[in-house]
Amino acid sequence: MTDRQHHRPMTPGGLFFEALVGGTDPALVSEAADRAATLLVRGARDAGDAATAERLLHLADTEGIETIAEVWSGAPADSLAGCLWRLYLLRSWVYADPVGVSREFEAGRRSAQVARVVAGVADPPGPEQLQEMVDEVLRGIAGSDFADVLLRAAAFARVVATGRASLSGPTNAEVQRMLVLSEQLEAAGHVEMEQGLG
C-alpha cells in the first residue's frame, strides 16, 4: 500500500486554457486559405495582364510549395484553395519529373483520346512540352475561365492515370491517386462552370 494521498482532479478554468500554447486555430487557417485563393483567382482575372499571370504561375517557385502547402493542403477539393493546391502540386510534379510524366502521358494518350485533346498537349509530348502545357494551364488562371483551367488539368491528370495503369512500374495506389486528382479537378471545374452561368 502507498502513503500517497489521492486528490480530486483539478477542474481547468479559463486561465488554464489561455496559458496553453497551441497551434493556429484551424478555422482561421481555413478562412485565410479561402480568402487568399479567392484574391488570387478572382483578382488575377480582374487584372488580366501578363505580369500578373507570370507572378501567379511562379508563386510556388518564389514562395515555396511548402508555404503554400501549409495554407492550402488541408482545404476541401471543391474550394478555390483546394483547387489551387492541386494545380500547384501538379505543376511541381511535372517540373520534378518531366521525363517520367512524359512517359506516363505518352502511355495514356492512346486510350484517353478525348482527355488528351482537352489537355492540349503538343504532339509528341516530350518533357519540355508537358512543362509548357502545365504553365499555360496555370497562366489561364489570370487570363481565361477558371473552369477551363480546372478541366484541362483534370484531363491531363486522367491521361496520366490511364498511362500509369498501362505501365508495369506504377502501383495501384499511384494510379488511384492520379485518378482521384483528375476527378476532384473535373468536379470543381463543373461547379465553377455552373457558378459562372448563374
mmCIF file with all atom_site columns, C-alpha atoms in Angstrom:
data_model
loop_
_atom_site.group_PDB
_atom_site.id
_atom_site.type_symbol
_atom_site.label_atom_id
_atom_site.label_alt_id
_atom_site.label_comp_id
_atom_site.label_asym_id
_atom_site.label_entity_id
_atom_site.label_seq_id
_atom_site.pdbx_PDB_ins_code
_atom_site.Cartn_x
_atom_site.Cartn_y
_atom_site.Cartn_z
_atom_site.occupancy
_atom_site.B_iso_or_equiv
_atom_site.pdbx_formal_charge
_atom_site.auth_seq_id
_atom_site.auth_comp_id
_atom_site.auth_asym_id
_atom_site.auth_atom_id
_atom_site.pdbx_PDB_model_num
ATOM 1   C CA . MET A 1 1   ? 0.000   0.000  0.000   1.00 0.00 ? 1   MET A CA 1
ATOM 2   C CA . THR A 1 2   ? 1.139   3.542  -0.617  1.00 0.00 ? 2   THR A CA 1
ATOM 3   C CA . ASP A 1 3   ? 1.041   6.555  1.672   1.00 0.00 ? 3   ASP A CA 1
ATOM 4   C CA . ARG A 1 4   ? 0.200   8.828  -1.237  1.00 0.00 ? 4   ARG A CA 1
ATOM 5   C CA . GLN A 1 5   ? -2.977  10.796 -0.865  1.00 0.00 ? 5   GLN A CA 1
ATOM 6   C CA . HIS A 1 6   ? -5.349  10.908 -3.777  1.00 0.00 ? 6   HIS A CA 1
ATOM 7   C CA . HIS A 1 7   ? -6.543  14.292 -4.889  1.00 0.00 ? 7   HIS A CA 1
ATOM 8   C CA . ARG A 1 8   ? -9.670  15.157 -6.683  1.00 0.00 ? 8   ARG A CA 1
ATOM 9   C CA . PRO A 1 9   ? -8.837  16.120 -10.307 1.00 0.00 ? 9   PRO A CA 1
ATOM 10  C CA . MET A 1 10  ? -8.449  19.841 -10.824 1.00 0.00 ? 10  MET A CA 1
ATOM 11  C CA . THR A 1 11  ? -11.130 21.409 -12.993 1.00 0.00 ? 11  THR A CA 1
ATOM 12  C CA . PRO A 1 12  ? -9.395  23.661 -15.512 1.00 0.00 ? 12  PRO A CA 1
ATOM 13  C CA . GLY A 1 13  ? -10.775 27.164 -15.783 1.00 0.00 ? 13  GLY A CA 1
ATOM 14  C CA . GLY A 1 14  ? -10.385 29.864 -18.392 1.00 0.00 ? 14  GLY A CA 1
ATOM 15  C CA . LEU A 1 15  ? -6.858  30.774 -17.264 1.00 0.00 ? 15  LEU A CA 1
ATOM 16  C CA . PHE A 1 16  ? -5.755  27.180 -17.730 1.00 0.00 ? 16  PHE A CA 1
ATOM 17  C CA . PHE A 1 17  ? -6.776  27.201 -21.402 1.00 0.00 ? 17  PHE A CA 1
ATOM 18  C CA . GLU A 1 18  ? -5.352  30.677 -22.007 1.00 0.00 ? 18  GLU A CA 1
ATOM 19  C CA . ALA A 1 19  ? -1.991  29.505 -20.658 1.00 0.00 ? 19  ALA A CA 1
ATOM 20  C CA . LEU A 1 20  ? -1.776  26.636 -23.140 1.00 0.00 ? 20  LEU A CA 1
ATOM 21  C CA . VAL A 1 21  ? 0.361   27.358 -26.165 1.00 0.00 ? 21  VAL A CA 1
ATOM 22  C CA . GLY A 1 22  ? -1.025  25.615 -29.201 1.00 0.00 ? 22  GLY A CA 1
ATOM 23  C CA . GLY A 1 23  ? -1.251  25.779 -32.936 1.00 0.00 ? 23  GLY A CA 1
ATOM 24  C CA . THR A 1 24  ? -3.244  28.184 -35.002 1.00 0.00 ? 24  THR A CA 1
ATOM 25  C CA . ASP A 1 25  ? -7.000  27.852 -34.966 1.00 0.00 ? 25  ASP A CA 1
ATOM 26  C CA . PRO A 1 26  ? -7.880  25.587 -37.942 1.00 0.00 ? 26  PRO A CA 1
ATOM 27  C CA . ALA A 1 27  ? -10.938 27.702 -38.731 1.00 0.00 ? 27  ALA A CA 1
ATOM 28  C CA . LEU A 1 28  ? -8.742  30.802 -39.086 1.00 0.00 ? 28  LEU A CA 1
ATOM 29  C CA . VAL A 1 29  ? -6.264  28.943 -41.303 1.00 0.00 ? 29  VAL A CA 1
ATOM 30  C CA . SER A 1 30  ? -9.115  27.707 -43.496 1.00 0.00 ? 30  SER A CA 1
ATOM 31  C CA . GLU A 1 31  ? -10.587 31.196 -43.742 1.00 0.00 ? 31  GLU A CA 1
ATOM 32  C CA . ALA A 1 32  ? -7.191  32.675 -44.648 1.00 0.00 ? 32  ALA A CA 1
ATOM 33  C CA . ALA A 1 33  ? -6.634  29.961 -47.273 1.00 0.00 ? 33  ALA A CA 1
ATOM 34  C CA . ASP A 1 34  ? -10.009 30.633 -48.871 1.00 0.00 ? 34  ASP A CA 1
ATOM 35  C CA . ARG A 1 35  ? -9.521  34.388 -48.819 1.00 0.00 ? 35  ARG A CA 1
ATOM 36  C CA . ALA A 1 36  ? -6.039  34.178 -50.378 1.00 0.00 ? 36  ALA A CA 1
ATOM 37  C CA . ALA A 1 37  ? -7.242  31.768 -53.073 1.00 0.00 ? 37  ALA A CA 1
ATOM 38  C CA . THR A 1 38  ? -10.213 33.980 -53.904 1.00 0.00 ? 38  THR A CA 1
ATOM 39  C CA . LEU A 1 39  ? -7.993  37.048 -54.187 1.00 0.00 ? 39  LEU A CA 1
ATOM 40  C CA . LEU A 1 40  ? -5.542  35.169 -56.402 1.00 0.00 ? 40  LEU A CA 1
ATOM 41  C CA . VAL A 1 41  ? -8.095  33.678 -58.768 1.00 0.00 ? 41  VAL A CA 1
ATOM 42  C CA . ARG A 1 42  ? -10.643 36.479 -58.940 1.00 0.00 ? 42  ARG A CA 1
ATOM 43  C CA . GLY A 1 43  ? -8.101  39.289 -58.587 1.00 0.00 ? 43  GLY A CA 1
ATOM 44  C CA . ALA A 1 44  ? -5.803  37.845 -61.215 1.00 0.00 ? 44  ALA A CA 1
ATOM 45  C CA . ARG A 1 45  ? -8.680  37.537 -63.660 1.00 0.00 ? 45  ARG A CA 1
ATOM 46  C CA . ASP A 1 46  ? -9.760  41.122 -62.995 1.00 0.00 ? 46  ASP A CA 1
ATOM 47  C CA . ALA A 1 47  ? -6.194  42.364 -63.513 1.00 0.00 ? 47  ALA A CA 1
ATOM 48  C CA . GLY A 1 48  ? -5.959  40.420 -66.795 1.00 0.00 ? 48  GLY A CA 1
ATOM 49  C CA . ASP A 1 49  ? -2.343  41.343 -67.508 1.00 0.00 ? 49  ASP A CA 1
ATOM 50  C CA . ALA A 1 50  ? 0.593   39.143 -68.431 1.00 0.00 ? 50  ALA A CA 1
ATOM 51  C CA . ALA A 1 51  ? 2.708   40.218 -65.443 1.00 0.00 ? 51  ALA A CA 1
ATOM 52  C CA . THR A 1 52  ? 0.027   39.057 -63.008 1.00 0.00 ? 52  THR A CA 1
ATOM 53  C CA . ALA A 1 53  ? -0.264  35.737 -64.850 1.00 0.00 ? 53  ALA A CA 1
ATOM 54  C CA . GLU A 1 54  ? 3.509   35.216 -64.631 1.00 0.00 ? 54  GLU A CA 1
ATOM 55  C CA . ARG A 1 55  ? 3.604   36.063 -60.896 1.00 0.00 ? 55  ARG A CA 1
ATOM 56  C CA . LEU A 1 56  ? 0.763   33.636 -60.271 1.00 0.00 ? 56  LEU A CA 1
ATOM 57  C CA . LEU A 1 57  ? 2.468   30.942 -62.329 1.00 0.00 ? 57  LEU A CA 1
ATOM 58  C CA . HIS A 1 58  ? 5.689   31.201 -60.325 1.00 0.00 ? 58  HIS A CA 1
ATOM 59  C CA . LEU A 1 59  ? 4.046   31.593 -56.912 1.00 0.00 ? 59  LEU A CA 1
ATOM 60  C CA . ALA A 1 60  ? 5.111   28.103 -55.828 1.00 0.00 ? 60  ALA A CA 1
ATOM 61  C CA . ASP A 1 61  ? 8.658   28.770 -57.074 1.00 0.00 ? 61  ASP A CA 1
ATOM 62  C CA . THR A 1 62  ? 9.070   32.079 -55.260 1.00 0.00 ? 62  THR A CA 1
ATOM 63  C CA . GLU A 1 63  ? 7.177   31.269 -52.072 1.00 0.00 ? 63  GLU A CA 1
ATOM 64  C CA . GLY A 1 64  ? 7.923   27.562 -51.994 1.00 0.00 ? 64  GLY A CA 1
ATOM 65  C CA . ILE A 1 65  ? 5.405   24.770 -52.298 1.00 0.00 ? 65  ILE A CA 1
ATOM 66  C CA . GLU A 1 66  ? 5.843   24.118 -48.569 1.00 0.00 ? 66  GLU A CA 1
ATOM 67  C CA . THR A 1 67  ? 4.482   27.572 -47.725 1.00 0.00 ? 67  THR A CA 1
ATOM 68  C CA . ILE A 1 68  ? 1.508   27.069 -49.996 1.00 0.00 ? 68  ILE A CA 1
ATOM 69  C CA . ALA A 1 69  ? 1.006   23.581 -48.583 1.00 0.00 ? 69  ALA A CA 1
ATOM 70  C CA . GLU A 1 70  ? 0.730   24.951 -45.068 1.00 0.00 ? 70  GLU A CA 1
ATOM 71  C CA . VAL A 1 71  ? -2.254  27.040 -46.026 1.00 0.00 ? 71  VAL A CA 1
ATOM 72  C CA . TRP A 1 72  ? -3.940  25.185 -48.883 1.00 0.00 ? 72  TRP A CA 1
ATOM 73  C CA . SER A 1 73  ? -3.227  21.466 -48.491 1.00 0.00 ? 73  SER A CA 1
ATOM 74  C CA . GLY A 1 74  ? -6.000  20.868 -45.983 1.00 0.00 ? 74  GLY A CA 1
ATOM 75  C CA . ALA A 1 75  ? -8.614  22.745 -47.989 1.00 0.00 ? 75  ALA A CA 1
ATOM 76  C CA . PRO A 1 76  ? -11.531 20.765 -49.440 1.00 0.00 ? 76  PRO A CA 1
ATOM 77  C CA . ALA A 1 77  ? -11.047 19.705 -53.056 1.00 0.00 ? 77  ALA A CA 1
ATOM 78  C CA . ASP A 1 78  ? -14.025 21.758 -54.227 1.00 0.00 ? 78  ASP A CA 1
ATOM 79  C CA . SER A 1 79  ? -12.806 25.023 -52.675 1.00 0.00 ? 79  SER A CA 1
ATOM 80  C CA . LEU A 1 80  ? -10.687 27.547 -54.562 1.00 0.00 ? 80  LEU A CA 1
ATOM 81  C CA . ALA A 1 81  ? -7.836  26.943 -52.112 1.00 0.00 ? 81  ALA A CA 1
ATOM 82  C CA . GLY A 1 82  ? -8.106  23.190 -52.637 1.00 0.00 ? 82  GLY A CA 1
ATOM 83  C CA . CYS A 1 83  ? -8.147  23.622 -56.418 1.00 0.00 ? 83  CYS A CA 1
ATOM 84  C CA . LEU A 1 84  ? -5.093  25.876 -56.382 1.00 0.00 ? 84  LEU A CA 1
ATOM 85  C CA . TRP A 1 85  ? -3.231  23.433 -54.142 1.00 0.00 ? 85  TRP A CA 1
ATOM 86  C CA . ARG A 1 86  ? -3.933  20.616 -56.591 1.00 0.00 ? 86  ARG A CA 1
ATOM 87  C CA . LEU A 1 87  ? -2.883  22.734 -59.585 1.00 0.00 ? 87  LEU A CA 1
ATOM 88  C CA . TYR A 1 88  ? 0.392   23.765 -57.960 1.00 0.00 ? 88  TYR A CA 1
ATOM 89  C CA . LEU A 1 89  ? 1.025   20.194 -56.839 1.00 0.00 ? 89  LEU A CA 1
ATOM 90  C CA . LEU A 1 90  ? 0.513   19.022 -60.430 1.00 0.00 ? 90  LEU A CA 1
ATOM 91  C CA . ARG A 1 91  ? 2.897   21.694 -61.730 1.00 0.00 ? 91  ARG A CA 1
ATOM 92  C CA . SER A 1 92  ? 5.542   20.843 -59.110 1.00 0.00 ? 92  SER A CA 1
ATOM 93  C CA . TRP A 1 93  ? 5.323   17.176 -60.046 1.00 0.00 ? 93  TRP A CA 1
ATOM 94  C CA . VAL A 1 94  ? 5.661   17.892 -63.794 1.00 0.00 ? 94  VAL A CA 1
ATOM 95  C CA . TYR A 1 95  ? 8.765   20.006 -63.131 1.00 0.00 ? 95  TYR A CA 1
ATOM 96  C CA . ALA A 1 96  ? 10.258  17.498 -60.685 1.00 0.00 ? 96  ALA A CA 1
ATOM 97  C CA . ASP A 1 97  ? 9.933   14.504 -63.033 1.00 0.00 ? 97  ASP A CA 1
ATOM 98  C CA . PRO A 1 98  ? 9.290   15.701 -66.618 1.00 0.00 ? 98  PRO A CA 1
ATOM 99  C CA . VAL A 1 99  ? 10.674  12.514 -68.198 1.00 0.00 ? 99  VAL A CA 1
ATOM 100 C CA . GLY A 1 100 ? 8.540   10.220 -66.037 1.00 0.00 ? 100 GLY A CA 1
ATOM 101 C CA . VAL A 1 101 ? 5.454   12.362 -66.595 1.00 0.00 ? 101 VAL A CA 1
ATOM 102 C CA . SER A 1 102 ? 6.090   12.348 -70.339 1.00 0.00 ? 102 SER A CA 1
ATOM 103 C CA . ARG A 1 103 ? 6.372   8.541  -70.324 1.00 0.00 ? 103 ARG A CA 1
ATOM 104 C CA . GLU A 1 104 ? 3.105   8.152  -68.384 1.00 0.00 ? 104 GLU A CA 1
ATOM 105 C CA . PHE A 1 105 ? 1.282   10.697 -70.556 1.00 0.00 ? 105 PHE A CA 1
ATOM 106 C CA . GLU A 1 106 ? 2.527   9.028  -73.740 1.00 0.00 ? 106 GLU A CA 1
ATOM 107 C CA . ALA A 1 107 ? 1.341   5.628  -72.458 1.00 0.00 ? 107 ALA A CA 1
ATOM 108 C CA . GLY A 1 108 ? -2.103  7.012  -71.633 1.00 0.00 ? 108 GLY A CA 1
ATOM 109 C CA . ARG A 1 109 ? -2.830  9.181  -74.627 1.00 0.00 ? 109 ARG A CA 1
ATOM 110 C CA . ARG A 1 110 ? -3.723  6.271  -76.904 1.00 0.00 ? 110 ARG A CA 1
ATOM 111 C CA . SER A 1 111 ? -6.512  5.127  -74.571 1.00 0.00 ? 111 SER A CA 1
ATOM 112 C CA . ALA A 1 112 ? -7.727  8.515  -73.335 1.00 0.00 ? 112 ALA A CA 1
ATOM 113 C CA . GLN A 1 113 ? -8.183  10.263 -76.689 1.00 0.00 ? 113 GLN A CA 1
ATOM 114 C CA . VAL A 1 114 ? -10.775 12.840 -75.606 1.00 0.00 ? 114 VAL A CA 1
ATOM 115 C CA . ALA A 1 115 ? -8.891  13.758 -72.438 1.00 0.00 ? 115 ALA A CA 1
ATOM 116 C CA . ARG A 1 116 ? -5.672  14.087 -74.469 1.00 0.00 ? 116 ARG A CA 1
ATOM 117 C CA . VAL A 1 117 ? -7.313  16.631 -76.748 1.00 0.00 ? 117 VAL A CA 1
ATOM 118 C CA . VAL A 1 118 ? -8.828  18.597 -73.846 1.00 0.00 ? 118 VAL A CA 1
ATOM 119 C CA . ALA A 1 119 ? -5.485  18.675 -72.041 1.00 0.00 ? 119 ALA A CA 1
ATOM 120 C CA . GLY A 1 120 ? -3.987  20.377 -75.107 1.00 0.00 ? 120 GLY A CA 1
ATOM 121 C CA . VAL A 1 121 ? -0.501  18.903 -75.033 1.00 0.00 ? 121 VAL A CA 1
ATOM 122 C CA . ALA A 1 122 ? 1.715   19.232 -78.099 1.00 0.00 ? 122 ALA A CA 1
ATOM 123 C CA . ASP A 1 123 ? 2.255   16.120 -80.186 1.00 0.00 ? 123 ASP A CA 1
ATOM 124 C CA . PRO A 1 124 ? 4.607   14.383 -79.473 1.00 0.00 ? 124 PRO A CA 1
ATOM 125 C CA . PRO A 1 125 ? 4.504   15.185 -75.752 1.00 0.00 ? 125 PRO A CA 1
ATOM 126 C CA . GLY A 1 126 ? 8.099   15.477 -74.597 1.00 0.00 ? 126 GLY A CA 1
ATOM 127 C CA . PRO A 1 127 ? 9.167   16.678 -71.136 1.00 0.00 ? 127 PRO A CA 1
ATOM 128 C CA . GLU A 1 128 ? 9.501   20.309 -72.272 1.00 0.00 ? 128 GLU A CA 1
ATOM 129 C CA . GLN A 1 129 ? 6.086   20.261 -73.947 1.00 0.00 ? 129 GLN A CA 1
ATOM 130 C CA . LEU A 1 130 ? 4.452   18.988 -70.746 1.00 0.00 ? 130 LEU A CA 1
ATOM 131 C CA . GLN A 1 131 ? 6.109   21.733 -68.715 1.00 0.00 ? 131 GLN A CA 1
ATOM 132 C CA . GLU A 1 132 ? 4.895   24.307 -71.247 1.00 0.00 ? 132 GLU A CA 1
ATOM 133 C CA . MET A 1 133 ? 1.370   22.852 -71.128 1.00 0.00 ? 133 MET A CA 1
ATOM 134 C CA . VAL A 1 134 ? 1.129   22.919 -67.337 1.00 0.00 ? 134 VAL A CA 1
ATOM 135 C CA . ASP A 1 135 ? 2.453   26.503 -67.286 1.00 0.00 ? 135 ASP A CA 1
ATOM 136 C CA . GLU A 1 136 ? -0.058  27.523 -69.950 1.00 0.00 ? 136 GLU A CA 1
ATOM 137 C CA . VAL A 1 137 ? -2.855  25.985 -67.886 1.00 0.00 ? 137 VAL A CA 1
ATOM 138 C CA . LEU A 1 138 ? -1.777  27.897 -64.771 1.00 0.00 ? 138 LEU A CA 1
ATOM 139 C CA . ARG A 1 139 ? -1.426  31.144 -66.717 1.00 0.00 ? 139 ARG A CA 1
ATOM 140 C CA . GLY A 1 140 ? -5.060  30.619 -67.622 1.00 0.00 ? 140 GLY A CA 1
ATOM 141 C CA . ILE A 1 141 ? -6.000  31.367 -64.002 1.00 0.00 ? 141 ILE A CA 1
ATOM 142 C CA . ALA A 1 142 ? -5.353  35.029 -64.781 1.00 0.00 ? 142 ALA A CA 1
ATOM 143 C CA . GLY A 1 143 ? -6.286  35.083 -68.428 1.00 0.00 ? 143 GLY A CA 1
ATOM 144 C CA . SER A 1 144 ? -9.218  32.774 -69.025 1.00 0.00 ? 144 SER A CA 1
ATOM 145 C CA . ASP A 1 145 ? -12.144 30.994 -67.484 1.00 0.00 ? 145 ASP A CA 1
ATOM 146 C CA . PHE A 1 146 ? -11.080 29.191 -64.287 1.00 0.00 ? 146 PHE A CA 1
ATOM 147 C CA . ALA A 1 147 ? -13.410 26.296 -65.152 1.00 0.00 ? 147 ALA A CA 1
ATOM 148 C CA . ASP A 1 148 ? -11.379 25.715 -68.333 1.00 0.00 ? 148 ASP A CA 1
ATOM 149 C CA . VAL A 1 149 ? -8.160  25.703 -66.302 1.00 0.00 ? 149 VAL A CA 1
ATOM 150 C CA . LEU A 1 150 ? -9.557  23.053 -63.967 1.00 0.00 ? 150 LEU A CA 1
ATOM 151 C CA . LEU A 1 151 ? -10.986 20.910 -66.769 1.00 0.00 ? 151 LEU A CA 1
ATOM 152 C CA . ARG A 1 152 ? -7.722  20.977 -68.750 1.00 0.00 ? 152 ARG A CA 1
ATOM 153 C CA . ALA A 1 153 ? -5.732  19.997 -65.659 1.00 0.00 ? 153 ALA A CA 1
ATOM 154 C CA . ALA A 1 154 ? -8.265  17.227 -64.933 1.00 0.00 ? 154 ALA A CA 1
ATOM 155 C CA . ALA A 1 155 ? -7.960  15.896 -68.480 1.00 0.00 ? 155 ALA A CA 1
ATOM 156 C CA . PHE A 1 156 ? -4.175  15.901 -68.218 1.00 0.00 ? 156 PHE A CA 1
ATOM 157 C CA . ALA A 1 157 ? -4.308  14.000 -64.912 1.00 0.00 ? 157 ALA A CA 1
ATOM 158 C CA . ARG A 1 158 ? -6.763  11.469 -66.416 1.00 0.00 ? 158 ARG A CA 1
ATOM 159 C CA . VAL A 1 159 ? -4.426  10.746 -69.336 1.00 0.00 ? 159 VAL A CA 1
ATOM 160 C CA . VAL A 1 160 ? -1.545  10.261 -66.888 1.00 0.00 ? 160 VAL A CA 1
ATOM 161 C CA . ALA A 1 161 ? -3.684  7.961  -64.685 1.00 0.00 ? 161 ALA A CA 1
ATOM 162 C CA . THR A 1 162 ? -4.573  5.904  -67.777 1.00 0.00 ? 162 THR A CA 1
ATOM 163 C CA . GLY A 1 163 ? -0.894  5.729  -68.695 1.00 0.00 ? 163 GLY A CA 1
ATOM 164 C CA . ARG A 1 164 ? 0.105   4.687  -65.201 1.00 0.00 ? 164 ARG A CA 1
ATOM 165 C CA . ALA A 1 165 ? -2.464  1.892  -65.278 1.00 0.00 ? 165 ALA A CA 1
ATOM 166 C CA . SER A 1 166 ? -0.988  0.515  -68.507 1.00 0.00 ? 166 SER A CA 1
ATOM 167 C CA . LEU A 1 167 ? 2.636   0.556  -67.305 1.00 0.00 ? 167 LEU A CA 1
ATOM 168 C CA . SER A 1 168 ? 4.206   -2.114 -65.131 1.00 0.00 ? 168 SER A CA 1
ATOM 169 C CA . GLY A 1 169 ? 6.086   0.226  -62.752 1.00 0.00 ? 169 GLY A CA 1
ATOM 170 C CA . PRO A 1 170 ? 3.439   2.355  -61.015 1.00 0.00 ? 170 PRO A CA 1
ATOM 171 C CA . THR A 1 171 ? 1.494   0.871  -58.116 1.00 0.00 ? 171 THR A CA 1
ATOM 172 C CA . ASN A 1 172 ? -2.282  0.725  -57.934 1.00 0.00 ? 172 ASN A CA 1
ATOM 173 C CA . ALA A 1 173 ? -2.134  3.422  -55.234 1.00 0.00 ? 173 ALA A CA 1
ATOM 174 C CA . GLU A 1 174 ? -0.223  5.746  -57.619 1.00 0.00 ? 174 GLU A CA 1
ATOM 175 C CA . VAL A 1 175 ? -2.807  5.166  -60.349 1.00 0.00 ? 175 VAL A CA 1
ATOM 176 C CA . GLN A 1 176 ? -5.649  5.819  -57.891 1.00 0.00 ? 176 GLN A CA 1
ATOM 177 C CA . ARG A 1 177 ? -4.019  8.986  -56.564 1.00 0.00 ? 177 ARG A CA 1
ATOM 178 C CA . MET A 1 178 ? -3.809  10.487 -60.051 1.00 0.00 ? 178 MET A CA 1
ATOM 179 C CA . LEU A 1 179 ? -7.332  9.366  -60.906 1.00 0.00 ? 179 LEU A CA 1
ATOM 180 C CA . VAL A 1 180 ? -8.707  10.975 -57.725 1.00 0.00 ? 180 VAL A CA 1
ATOM 181 C CA . LEU A 1 181 ? -6.831  14.188 -58.542 1.00 0.00 ? 181 LEU A CA 1
ATOM 182 C CA . SER A 1 182 ? -8.397  14.177 -62.009 1.00 0.00 ? 182 SER A CA 1
ATOM 183 C CA . GLU A 1 183 ? -11.886 13.571 -60.623 1.00 0.00 ? 183 GLU A CA 1
ATOM 184 C CA . GLN A 1 184 ? -11.506 16.316 -57.998 1.00 0.00 ? 184 GLN A CA 1
ATOM 185 C CA . LEU A 1 185 ? -10.337 18.886 -60.549 1.00 0.00 ? 185 LEU A CA 1
ATOM 186 C CA . GLU A 1 186 ? -13.063 17.886 -63.002 1.00 0.00 ? 186 GLU A CA 1
ATOM 187 C CA . ALA A 1 187 ? -15.811 18.136 -60.367 1.00 0.00 ? 187 ALA A CA 1
ATOM 188 C CA . ALA A 1 188 ? -14.509 21.550 -59.257 1.00 0.00 ? 188 ALA A CA 1
ATOM 189 C CA . GLY A 1 189 ? -14.395 22.665 -62.907 1.00 0.00 ? 189 GLY A CA 1
ATOM 190 C CA . HIS A 1 190 ? -18.048 21.753 -63.401 1.00 0.00 ? 190 HIS A CA 1
ATOM 191 C CA . VAL A 1 191 ? -19.033 23.602 -60.199 1.00 0.00 ? 191 VAL A CA 1
ATOM 192 C CA . GLU A 1 192 ? -17.067 26.643 -61.352 1.00 0.00 ? 192 GLU A CA 1
ATOM 193 C CA . MET A 1 193 ? -18.776 26.462 -64.757 1.00 0.00 ? 193 MET A CA 1
ATOM 194 C CA . GLU A 1 194 ? -22.243 26.324 -63.159 1.00 0.00 ? 194 GLU A CA 1
ATOM 195 C CA . GLN A 1 195 ? -21.428 29.286 -60.919 1.00 0.00 ? 195 GLN A CA 1
ATOM 196 C CA . GLY A 1 196 ? -20.236 31.233 -63.954 1.00 0.00 ? 196 GLY A CA 1
ATOM 197 C CA . LEU A 1 197 ? -23.536 30.585 -65.720 1.00 0.00 ? 197 LEU A CA 1
ATOM 198 C CA . GLY A 1 198 ? -25.613 31.521 -62.662 1.00 0.00 ? 198 GLY A CA 1
#
